[in-house]
Short mmCIF file of C-alpha atoms in Angstrom, two decimals:
data_model
loop_
_atom_site.label_atom_id
_atom_site.label_comp_id
_atom_site.label_asym_id
_atom_site.label_seq_id
_atom_site.Cartn_x
_atom_site.Cartn_y
_atom_site.Cartn_z
CA MET A 24 -0.11 0.42 -0.04
CA ASP A 25 1.05 3.51 -1.19
CA HIS A 26 2.04 4.93 1.86
CA LEU A 27 0.67 8.54 1.35
CA GLU A 28 -2.39 7.12 0.24
CA TYR A 29 -5.59 8.51 1.38
CA LEU A 30 -3.60 11.59 3.69
CA ASP A 31 -4.52 14.78 2.89
CA ASN A 32 -1.88 17.85 2.17
CA GLY A 33 -1.30 18.58 6.03
CA GLN A 34 -0.49 15.08 6.59
CA ILE A 35 1.52 14.50 3.83
CA ALA A 36 4.18 17.07 4.32
CA ALA A 37 3.80 16.31 8.65
CA VAL A 38 4.83 11.96 7.34
CA ARG A 39 7.84 13.34 4.95
CA GLY A 40 8.89 16.20 7.11
CA GLY A 41 12.81 14.41 7.09
CA ASP A 42 14.89 14.01 9.45
CA GLY A 43 16.35 15.48 12.78
CA ILE A 44 13.24 16.79 15.16
CA VAL A 45 10.48 16.85 13.95
CA LYS A 46 7.42 18.14 16.08
CA VAL A 47 3.05 17.62 14.81
CA ILE A 48 0.39 18.76 16.87
CA ALA A 49 -2.67 16.99 16.07
CA GLY A 50 -5.57 18.00 17.37
CA PRO A 51 -8.73 15.68 17.97
CA GLY A 52 -9.83 13.75 15.57
CA SER A 53 -7.05 14.61 12.76
CA GLY A 54 -5.28 11.12 12.14
CA LYS A 55 -2.38 11.38 14.94
CA THR A 56 -2.48 7.32 14.93
CA ARG A 57 -2.25 7.92 10.78
CA ILE A 58 0.64 10.08 11.18
CA ILE A 59 2.93 7.76 13.18
CA THR A 60 2.38 5.01 11.30
CA HIS A 61 2.50 5.79 7.62
CA ARG A 62 5.68 8.02 9.10
CA ILE A 63 6.83 4.65 9.51
CA ALA A 64 6.02 3.16 6.15
CA TYR A 65 7.69 6.87 4.48
CA LEU A 66 10.82 5.71 6.96
CA LEU A 67 10.90 1.77 5.86
CA THR A 68 10.13 2.54 1.98
CA GLU A 69 11.80 6.11 0.98
CA LYS A 70 14.79 6.21 3.98
CA LYS A 71 15.30 2.54 3.70
CA ALA A 72 15.42 2.44 7.71
CA ALA A 73 15.53 -1.19 8.70
CA PRO A 74 12.62 -2.19 11.03
CA GLY A 75 14.59 -2.80 14.19
CA ALA A 76 16.45 0.90 13.94
CA VAL A 77 12.60 1.69 14.35
CA LEU A 78 11.10 2.35 17.49
CA ALA A 79 7.21 4.18 18.14
CA MET A 80 5.77 4.83 21.18
CA THR A 81 2.22 5.21 22.37
CA TYR A 82 0.82 5.43 25.50
CA THR A 83 -1.51 2.22 26.15
CA ARG A 84 -1.35 -1.20 25.52
CA LYS A 85 -4.00 -1.20 23.47
CA ALA A 86 -2.23 1.87 21.53
CA THR A 87 -0.09 0.09 20.57
CA GLN A 88 -1.99 -2.71 19.05
CA THR A 89 -4.52 -0.47 17.53
CA MET A 90 -0.81 0.62 15.81
CA GLN A 91 0.81 -2.02 15.36
CA ALA A 92 -2.49 -3.60 13.46
CA ARG A 93 -2.36 -0.60 11.17
CA LEU A 94 1.20 -0.38 10.69
CA ASN A 95 1.09 -4.49 9.90
CA LYS A 96 -1.42 -3.69 6.42
CA LEU A 97 0.38 -1.13 5.12
CA SER A 98 3.59 -2.16 5.14
CA GLY A 99 3.43 -6.16 5.82
CA ALA A 100 6.21 -8.86 7.18
CA ALA A 101 7.98 -5.91 7.59
CA ALA A 102 5.69 -4.70 10.35
CA SER A 103 6.43 -7.41 12.77
CA GLU A 104 10.03 -6.14 13.16
CA VAL A 105 9.03 -2.18 13.87
CA GLY A 106 9.45 -1.56 17.75
CA VAL A 107 5.55 -0.39 18.54
CA LYS A 108 5.67 -0.43 22.97
CA THR A 109 4.26 1.93 25.35
CA ILE A 110 7.17 3.80 26.62
CA HIS A 111 7.29 1.49 30.35
CA SER A 112 7.16 -1.47 28.46
CA LEU A 113 10.28 -0.70 26.40
CA CYS A 114 12.15 0.14 29.72
CA LEU A 115 11.11 -2.55 31.34
CA LYS A 116 12.78 -4.99 28.66
CA ILE A 117 15.26 -3.03 28.57
CA ALA A 118 16.54 -3.25 32.28
CA ARG A 119 15.34 -7.27 31.74
CA GLU A 120 18.02 -7.79 28.55
CA GLU A 121 20.98 -5.75 31.26
CA GLY A 122 20.00 -7.41 34.41
CA LEU A 123 18.40 -4.73 36.41
CA VAL A 124 15.91 -6.56 37.64
CA PRO A 125 16.26 -10.50 38.38
CA GLY A 126 13.66 -12.21 39.95
CA TYR A 127 11.07 -9.18 40.24
CA ARG A 128 7.92 -9.04 39.04
CA VAL A 129 5.44 -6.07 37.83
CA LEU A 130 3.40 -5.05 40.72
CA SER A 131 -0.57 -4.52 39.48
CA ASP A 132 -1.85 -1.37 40.44
CA TYR A 133 -4.35 -3.08 43.55
CA GLU A 134 -0.87 -4.61 44.90
CA ALA A 135 1.16 -1.32 45.15
CA ASN A 136 -1.87 0.14 46.98
CA SER A 137 -2.95 -3.09 49.36
CA ILE A 138 1.41 -2.37 50.84
CA LEU A 139 0.32 1.57 50.72
CA LYS A 140 -3.21 1.05 52.86
CA ASP A 141 -0.70 -1.84 54.91
CA ILE A 142 1.49 1.62 55.70
CA LEU A 143 -0.80 4.46 55.93
CA LYS A 144 -2.33 2.08 58.53
CA GLU A 145 1.29 1.90 60.43
CA GLN A 146 1.94 5.83 60.16
CA LYS A 147 -2.07 7.17 60.66
CA PRO A 148 -0.57 10.38 58.14
CA GLY A 149 -2.82 13.18 57.46
CA ILE A 150 -2.95 11.86 53.83
CA ASP A 151 -5.43 9.35 51.83
CA LEU A 152 -4.63 6.70 49.87
CA GLU A 153 -5.13 8.52 46.26
CA ASN A 154 -3.47 11.16 47.61
CA ALA A 155 -0.59 9.15 49.00
CA ARG A 156 -0.63 7.36 45.67
CA GLN A 157 -0.48 10.01 43.47
CA SER A 158 2.29 11.79 45.43
CA ILE A 159 4.78 8.95 45.26
CA ARG A 160 4.46 8.41 41.23
CA GLY A 161 4.43 11.99 40.58
CA MET A 162 7.74 12.13 42.63
CA LYS A 163 9.65 9.49 40.70
CA ASN A 164 8.11 10.78 37.73
CA CYS A 165 9.73 13.51 38.55
CA LEU A 166 13.06 12.11 39.15
CA ILE A 167 12.62 12.77 43.10
CA THR A 168 13.99 9.70 45.22
CA ALA A 169 12.76 9.46 48.76
CA GLU A 170 15.65 10.76 50.27
CA GLU A 171 15.09 14.35 48.36
CA ALA A 172 11.51 14.29 48.81
CA ARG A 173 12.02 14.86 52.57
CA VAL A 174 12.70 18.06 51.78
CA LEU A 175 9.84 18.59 50.26
CA ASN A 176 7.33 16.99 52.14
CA PRO A 177 8.23 14.91 54.99
CA GLU A 178 5.00 13.18 55.40
CA VAL A 179 4.70 12.22 52.49
CA ALA A 180 8.40 11.56 52.44
CA ARG A 181 8.12 9.10 55.15
CA ILE A 182 5.34 6.95 53.62
CA TYR A 183 7.38 7.07 49.99
CA THR A 184 10.37 5.60 52.27
CA ALA A 185 8.04 2.82 53.88
CA TYR A 186 6.78 1.84 50.18
CA GLU A 187 10.46 1.48 48.94
CA ARG A 188 11.09 -0.81 50.81
CA LYS A 189 8.18 -2.96 51.27
CA LYS A 190 8.47 -3.33 47.43
CA ARG A 191 11.78 -4.76 47.96
CA GLN A 192 10.73 -7.02 50.46
CA ALA A 193 8.21 -8.32 48.40
CA ASN A 194 10.56 -8.73 45.41
CA GLY A 195 8.50 -5.80 43.16
CA ILE A 196 8.48 -3.08 41.16
CA ASP A 197 6.19 -0.31 40.16
CA TYR A 198 5.55 1.08 36.60
CA GLU A 199 7.86 4.31 38.13
CA ASP A 200 11.17 1.89 39.02
CA MET A 201 10.91 0.86 35.30
CA LEU A 202 11.30 4.43 34.02
CA LEU A 203 14.11 5.10 37.13
CA THR A 204 16.20 2.06 36.40
CA VAL A 205 16.71 2.70 32.70
CA PHE A 206 17.23 6.85 33.32
CA ASN A 207 19.53 5.86 35.52
CA LEU A 208 21.37 3.24 33.59
CA PHE A 209 21.51 5.39 30.75
CA SER A 210 23.04 8.07 32.58
CA THR A 211 25.52 5.96 34.87
CA ARG A 212 26.53 3.74 31.67
CA HIS A 213 27.49 5.44 28.58
CA THR A 214 28.13 2.33 26.54
CA ALA A 215 24.48 0.71 27.63
CA ARG A 216 22.99 4.33 26.74
CA GLU A 217 25.11 4.21 23.55
CA LYS A 218 23.87 0.71 22.71
CA TYR A 219 20.16 1.27 22.93
CA ALA A 220 20.94 4.99 20.63
CA GLU A 221 22.03 3.03 17.94
CA ARG A 222 19.42 0.05 17.56
CA TYR A 223 16.77 2.69 18.16
CA GLN A 224 17.50 4.76 15.11
CA TYR A 225 14.46 6.40 14.11
CA ILE A 226 12.13 6.89 17.49
CA LEU A 227 8.28 8.27 17.05
CA ILE A 228 5.75 9.15 20.46
CA ASP A 229 2.27 9.49 20.43
CA GLU A 230 0.34 11.69 22.81
CA ALA A 231 3.59 13.18 23.31
CA GLN A 232 2.20 16.36 25.62
CA ASP A 233 1.97 13.90 28.40
CA ILE A 234 5.35 12.34 28.70
CA SER A 235 6.78 13.10 32.03
CA LYS A 236 10.18 14.63 33.09
CA ALA A 237 11.35 11.23 33.72
CA GLN A 238 10.21 10.04 29.93
CA PHE A 239 11.51 13.20 28.55
CA GLU A 240 14.79 12.62 30.06
CA ILE A 241 15.28 9.01 29.14
CA ILE A 242 13.86 9.51 25.27
CA LYS A 243 17.21 12.89 25.62
CA LEU A 244 19.53 10.40 26.32
CA LEU A 245 18.25 7.76 24.05
CA ILE A 246 18.27 9.82 20.60
CA ALA A 247 21.23 11.38 21.34
CA PRO A 248 24.02 10.93 18.52
CA HIS A 249 21.31 10.90 16.15
CA TYR A 250 18.86 13.10 17.20
CA ASN A 251 15.78 11.70 15.22
CA LEU A 252 12.42 11.94 16.74
CA PHE A 253 9.26 12.70 15.34
CA VAL A 254 6.50 13.63 18.05
CA VAL A 255 2.30 14.16 17.60
CA CYS A 256 0.99 16.16 20.17
CA ASP A 257 -1.87 17.64 21.53
CA PRO A 258 -1.29 20.20 23.92
CA ASN A 259 -4.90 20.97 24.33
CA GLN A 260 -5.25 17.55 25.62
CA ALA A 261 -2.52 17.76 28.01
CA ILE A 262 -3.96 15.26 31.36
CA TYR A 263 -1.23 13.87 32.79
CA GLY A 264 0.26 16.99 35.01
CA TRP A 265 0.36 15.51 38.52
CA ARG A 266 3.47 12.82 36.87
CA GLY A 267 5.33 15.69 36.11
CA ALA A 268 3.41 15.57 31.89
CA ASN A 269 3.45 19.21 32.23
CA GLY A 270 5.47 21.47 29.71
CA SER A 271 7.24 18.20 28.21
CA ILE A 272 6.76 19.98 25.38
CA ALA A 273 8.20 23.18 25.67
CA ARG A 274 11.18 21.67 27.01
CA LEU A 275 11.58 19.91 23.43
CA GLN A 276 11.59 24.06 21.79
CA ASN A 277 13.73 24.99 24.45
CA ASP A 278 16.33 21.83 23.89
CA TYR A 279 15.72 21.77 20.39
CA PRO A 280 14.95 24.97 18.89
CA GLU A 281 16.07 23.42 15.34
CA MET A 282 13.37 21.37 15.25
CA LYS A 283 10.75 21.32 12.91
CA GLU A 284 6.71 21.90 13.18
CA PHE A 285 3.79 20.72 11.64
CA ALA A 286 0.17 21.31 13.04
CA LEU A 287 -2.82 19.27 11.59
CA THR A 288 -6.24 21.27 11.76
CA THR A 289 -8.64 19.16 9.76
CA ASN A 290 -11.07 17.26 12.05
CA TYR A 291 -12.38 13.82 10.33
CA ARG A 292 -14.20 13.09 13.72
CA HIS A 293 -17.51 15.46 14.36
CA GLY A 294 -18.51 18.67 12.99
CA GLU A 295 -18.20 22.70 13.37
CA ASN A 296 -21.13 22.39 16.23
CA ILE A 297 -19.09 20.27 18.42
CA ILE A 298 -15.97 22.14 17.04
CA ARG A 299 -17.75 24.95 18.44
CA ALA A 300 -18.39 23.97 21.93
CA SER A 301 -14.84 22.06 22.77
CA ASN A 302 -13.24 25.59 21.36
CA ASN A 303 -15.27 27.46 23.54
CA LEU A 304 -14.59 25.24 26.27
CA ILE A 305 -10.94 24.82 25.80
CA ARG A 306 -10.40 28.67 25.20
CA HIS A 307 -11.03 29.79 28.77
CA ASN A 308 -7.54 27.97 29.45
CA TYR A 309 -4.45 30.44 29.32
CA ASP A 310 -2.10 28.10 27.42
CA ALA A 311 -4.84 26.88 25.09
CA LEU A 312 -3.34 25.91 21.62
CA SER A 313 -4.81 28.74 19.45
CA ILE A 314 -4.81 26.56 16.00
CA GLN A 315 -8.32 26.37 15.06
CA PRO A 316 -9.21 23.36 13.71
CA VAL A 317 -11.90 22.42 10.63
CA PRO A 318 -14.43 20.30 9.58
CA ALA A 319 -13.36 18.23 6.84
CA PRO A 320 -15.83 17.82 3.64
CA GLY A 321 -19.15 16.41 3.98
CA THR A 322 -18.95 15.97 8.18
CA VAL A 323 -22.40 16.32 9.76
CA PRO A 324 -22.14 19.53 12.08
CA GLY A 325 -23.08 17.49 14.85
CA GLU A 326 -25.27 18.47 18.03
CA VAL A 327 -24.63 19.59 21.46
CA LEU A 328 -27.39 19.37 24.20
CA VAL A 329 -27.59 19.76 27.59
CA ILE A 330 -29.12 17.55 30.17
CA GLU A 331 -30.64 19.64 33.12
CA ALA A 332 -31.36 17.68 36.44
CA LYS A 333 -31.81 18.87 39.99
CA THR A 334 -29.09 15.96 42.12
CA PRO A 335 -26.85 13.48 39.96
CA GLU A 336 -29.05 10.78 40.44
CA GLN A 337 -31.93 12.29 38.29
CA GLU A 338 -28.85 13.62 35.58
CA ALA A 339 -28.39 9.73 35.52
CA TYR A 340 -31.61 8.33 35.40
CA THR A 341 -32.57 11.27 32.32
CA THR A 342 -29.66 9.84 30.34
CA ALA A 343 -30.17 6.54 30.72
CA LYS A 344 -33.43 7.61 29.25
CA GLN A 345 -31.90 9.92 26.60
CA ILE A 346 -29.45 6.95 25.72
CA MET A 347 -32.70 3.95 24.71
CA ARG A 348 -34.85 6.84 22.66
CA LEU A 349 -31.29 6.82 20.64
CA LYS A 350 -31.62 3.25 20.60
CA ARG A 351 -34.84 2.81 19.62
CA LYS A 352 -34.24 5.25 16.71
CA GLY A 353 -31.31 2.43 15.47
CA ALA A 354 -28.08 3.81 17.56
CA ARG A 355 -25.92 0.67 18.95
CA LEU A 356 -25.27 1.16 22.86
CA LYS A 357 -21.55 -0.05 21.87
CA ASP A 358 -21.07 3.35 20.10
CA CYS A 359 -22.55 5.59 23.23
CA ALA A 360 -20.63 6.44 26.11
CA ILE A 361 -21.05 7.68 28.91
CA LEU A 362 -17.82 9.18 30.59
CA VAL A 363 -17.34 10.70 33.91
CA ARG A 364 -14.21 12.29 35.64
CA ALA A 365 -14.23 9.62 38.73
CA ASN A 366 -14.33 5.55 39.33
CA ARG A 367 -16.44 6.14 41.96
CA GLN A 368 -19.37 8.01 39.99
CA ILE A 369 -19.23 5.12 37.34
CA PRO A 370 -22.01 3.25 39.80
CA ILE A 371 -24.81 5.76 39.91
CA TYR A 372 -24.99 6.05 35.83
CA ALA A 373 -25.23 1.70 36.13
CA ARG A 374 -27.99 1.59 38.31
CA ALA A 375 -29.64 4.21 36.68
CA CYS A 376 -28.82 2.17 33.48
CA ALA A 377 -30.38 -0.86 34.63
CA GLU A 378 -33.84 0.54 36.07
CA VAL A 379 -34.07 0.87 32.24
CA GLY A 380 -32.86 -1.91 31.06
CA ILE A 381 -29.53 -1.11 29.16
CA PRO A 382 -27.05 -3.81 29.30
CA CYS A 383 -23.71 -1.57 30.44
CA ASP A 384 -19.98 -2.08 29.93
CA CYS A 385 -17.04 -0.78 32.35
CA ARG A 386 -14.26 -3.08 31.82
CA ALA A 387 -12.91 -0.49 30.27
CA ASN A 388 -12.43 1.11 33.66
CA GLN A 389 -10.29 -2.79 34.92
CA LYS A 390 -7.11 -3.25 35.08
CA PRO A 391 -6.47 -6.75 34.72
CA ALA A 392 -6.74 -8.23 37.78
CA SER A 393 -3.29 -10.34 39.26
CA SER A 394 -5.05 -11.93 42.19
CA PHE A 395 -8.52 -14.02 43.42
CA GLN A 396 -9.28 -11.50 45.52
CA GLU A 397 -9.12 -8.95 43.46
CA LYS A 398 -11.36 -10.38 40.43
CA SER A 399 -13.68 -11.38 42.89
CA LEU A 400 -13.64 -7.81 44.49
CA LEU A 401 -14.56 -6.71 40.97
CA LYS A 402 -17.03 -9.41 39.98
CA THR A 403 -18.49 -8.84 43.41
CA ILE A 404 -18.86 -4.74 42.66
CA MET A 405 -20.60 -6.04 39.08
CA ASP A 406 -22.62 -8.06 40.03
CA GLY A 407 -24.24 -6.33 43.38
CA ILE A 408 -25.69 -3.98 41.13
CA TYR A 409 -26.95 -5.77 38.87
CA ARG A 410 -28.90 -7.70 41.89
CA MET A 411 -30.23 -4.30 42.69
CA PHE A 412 -32.46 -3.99 39.93
CA LYS A 413 -32.61 -7.72 37.59
CA PRO A 414 -33.00 -10.87 40.29
CA ARG A 415 -33.08 -13.12 37.05
CA GLU A 416 -30.67 -11.96 34.22
CA SER A 417 -27.62 -10.20 34.75
CA SER A 418 -27.45 -6.87 32.40
CA LEU A 419 -24.14 -6.18 34.90
CA SER A 420 -21.97 -8.88 35.22
CA TRP A 421 -18.32 -8.50 34.79
CA GLU A 422 -16.90 -12.18 34.28
CA ASN A 423 -19.29 -14.42 33.04
CA SER A 424 -21.02 -11.86 30.31
CA PRO A 425 -20.06 -11.86 27.08
CA ARG A 426 -17.55 -9.47 25.15
CA PRO A 427 -18.66 -6.56 24.50
CA SER A 428 -18.21 -7.24 20.61
CA ALA A 429 -20.78 -10.66 21.09
CA ARG A 430 -23.43 -8.28 22.30
CA ASP A 431 -24.87 -4.55 22.21
CA ARG A 432 -23.46 -2.72 25.44
CA LEU A 433 -23.27 0.27 26.73
CA ASN A 434 -19.52 1.62 27.59
CA ILE A 435 -19.06 3.73 30.92
CA LEU A 436 -16.05 5.03 31.46
CA THR A 437 -13.34 7.43 32.94
CA MET A 438 -12.78 10.29 30.99
CA HIS A 439 -9.03 9.90 31.46
CA LYS A 440 -9.91 5.64 30.19
CA ALA A 441 -11.39 7.67 27.12
CA LYS A 442 -8.48 9.44 25.51
CA GLY A 443 -7.98 8.43 22.10
CA LEU A 444 -11.06 6.54 21.99
CA GLU A 445 -14.36 7.55 19.95
CA PHE A 446 -18.15 7.00 20.00
CA ASP A 447 -21.00 8.30 17.72
CA HIS A 448 -23.08 9.98 20.77
CA VAL A 449 -21.10 10.56 24.43
CA PHE A 450 -22.33 11.74 26.93
CA VAL A 451 -20.01 13.86 29.68
CA GLY A 452 -21.54 12.93 33.01
CA GLY A 453 -21.62 15.16 36.33
CA LEU A 454 -20.77 18.41 35.11
CA THR A 455 -21.76 20.07 38.79
CA GLU A 456 -19.35 22.76 40.25
CA GLY A 457 -17.50 21.05 43.18
CA THR A 458 -17.70 17.94 41.45
CA PHE A 459 -15.89 18.70 38.36
CA PRO A 460 -14.28 20.63 38.91
CA ASP A 461 -13.61 19.61 42.75
CA THR A 462 -13.30 22.80 43.87
CA ARG A 463 -12.79 21.38 47.51
CA LYS A 464 -9.26 20.14 46.32
CA ASP A 465 -8.13 23.54 45.48
CA PRO A 466 -7.56 21.84 41.97
CA ASP A 467 -5.73 22.24 38.28
CA ILE A 468 -8.49 23.87 37.09
CA GLU A 469 -6.83 24.08 33.19
CA GLU A 470 -5.80 20.88 33.47
CA GLU A 471 -9.57 20.49 34.39
CA ARG A 472 -10.72 22.22 31.44
CA ARG A 473 -8.41 19.67 29.25
CA ILE A 474 -9.84 17.01 30.96
CA CYS A 475 -13.49 18.19 29.89
CA TYR A 476 -12.42 19.15 26.39
CA VAL A 477 -10.82 15.12 25.97
CA ALA A 478 -14.03 14.30 26.80
CA MET A 479 -15.92 16.06 24.57
CA THR A 480 -13.88 15.97 22.03
CA ARG A 481 -14.64 12.18 22.10
CA ALA A 482 -18.24 12.42 19.83
CA LYS A 483 -18.57 11.80 16.62
CA LYS A 484 -22.31 12.98 15.68
CA SER A 485 -23.93 14.43 19.13
CA LEU A 486 -22.63 15.52 22.30
CA TYR A 487 -24.59 15.69 25.96
CA LEU A 488 -23.66 17.85 28.53
CA GLY A 489 -24.89 16.42 31.64
CA THR A 490 -24.73 18.74 34.53
CA ALA A 491 -27.25 18.53 38.51
CA THR A 492 -27.53 21.48 40.82
CA PRO A 493 -25.37 23.64 40.77
CA SER A 494 -23.79 23.48 36.89
CA SER A 495 -20.62 23.47 36.67
CA ARG A 496 -18.51 26.70 34.68
CA PHE A 497 -17.48 24.05 31.95
CA ALA A 498 -21.24 23.28 31.06
CA TYR A 499 -21.82 27.59 30.51
CA GLU A 500 -17.98 27.98 28.66
CA ALA A 501 -18.80 25.15 26.42
CA PHE A 502 -21.64 28.05 25.08
CA SER A 503 -20.49 31.09 25.32
CA ALA A 504 -19.20 32.68 22.05
#
């Protein structure tokens, strides 16, 4: 297949951007994965790069599978030799090749949280599990050790130190350890760094706006001396600031002023009404990207509607009834999604959907269960919701239900999990001031707004904004001219 086939002029210019540091700013629906895969095909066919010398990194295992499948269609057998990985899987591979983690296994989030729960019970600090876990992950992603953390936050540092000790006792490593191990390897053993820099002559990164400081430093060490780096990003969709991802693109510009830049402005996902609403929202951010996307020719304008209610439960029930109306008009449930800010909101919508007879799939929010206890807990939660409304036939069972492809099921997932996905009909739930944004926690409002922007831009045909009293500022901003 021609590697330039089906690309527009802006995409072709980016794909053929030449060697060196190349940045492609690509908004929602502009073809991020397509650009990466066609760039790889270009490298293999026109640059004559060896497939094994090309490394593409993306953000989830599912995204790597999607990228690999598309690359297989473009490049055939050669595609299997291209490295398509998450940065964590790359670092784990390097650490194991270098013998740095002998006998260690990667802990699941469930196991890491269990260790932290025990520590919190022992130390009784003024911090909850979620904040403790996020603080430690954020520090590691910023290359801050437990010793260095003492200056920043002594309370978190004590938890961090105990966590590292108990983790070693369990012969375990977490995802952040993979990054720190490889960063230390490349920083101290130049022959090891040179070996992998020689192996990977061309490096491509999807969703580069979300790379952390640790990831950014590893990439900088890996691209020298060839400096062939191709990044695709959208700063308006940067939603991982808590782990040190803020400013990664600005640092790239500062460190490599000779970087070439391209912008993709054609939106193939949705039309002018959804573009307008999402742009109205994001323009309230001080650092919002100013590039104006345009709908592709022939794209339907799309609908943007508001679901107003007094309580979250009423909003969820009204949402479920609207989804049932769409189904009766011919929409498939698997083409619809309810997107929420936090996992704790999912049961409200799951209960409402069960009441009106809508089968749901909430599994996208779950990590693979790594233990009997974890799997049993997930199953108990989902089946408990089911028994409240459907005592004879489960519409929400988690383990024994057919895969979503076998039966038509509504998607309910968090906004973070929805990144990279698209649905015909999207319901952004919980747009209530105090909940989203959560004003009780002094949130980063600009990042909260970007998360809402990500959710809104998943829609292809219709977008519903669900609010309960008092309505979120984000709902008002979406309709402000």
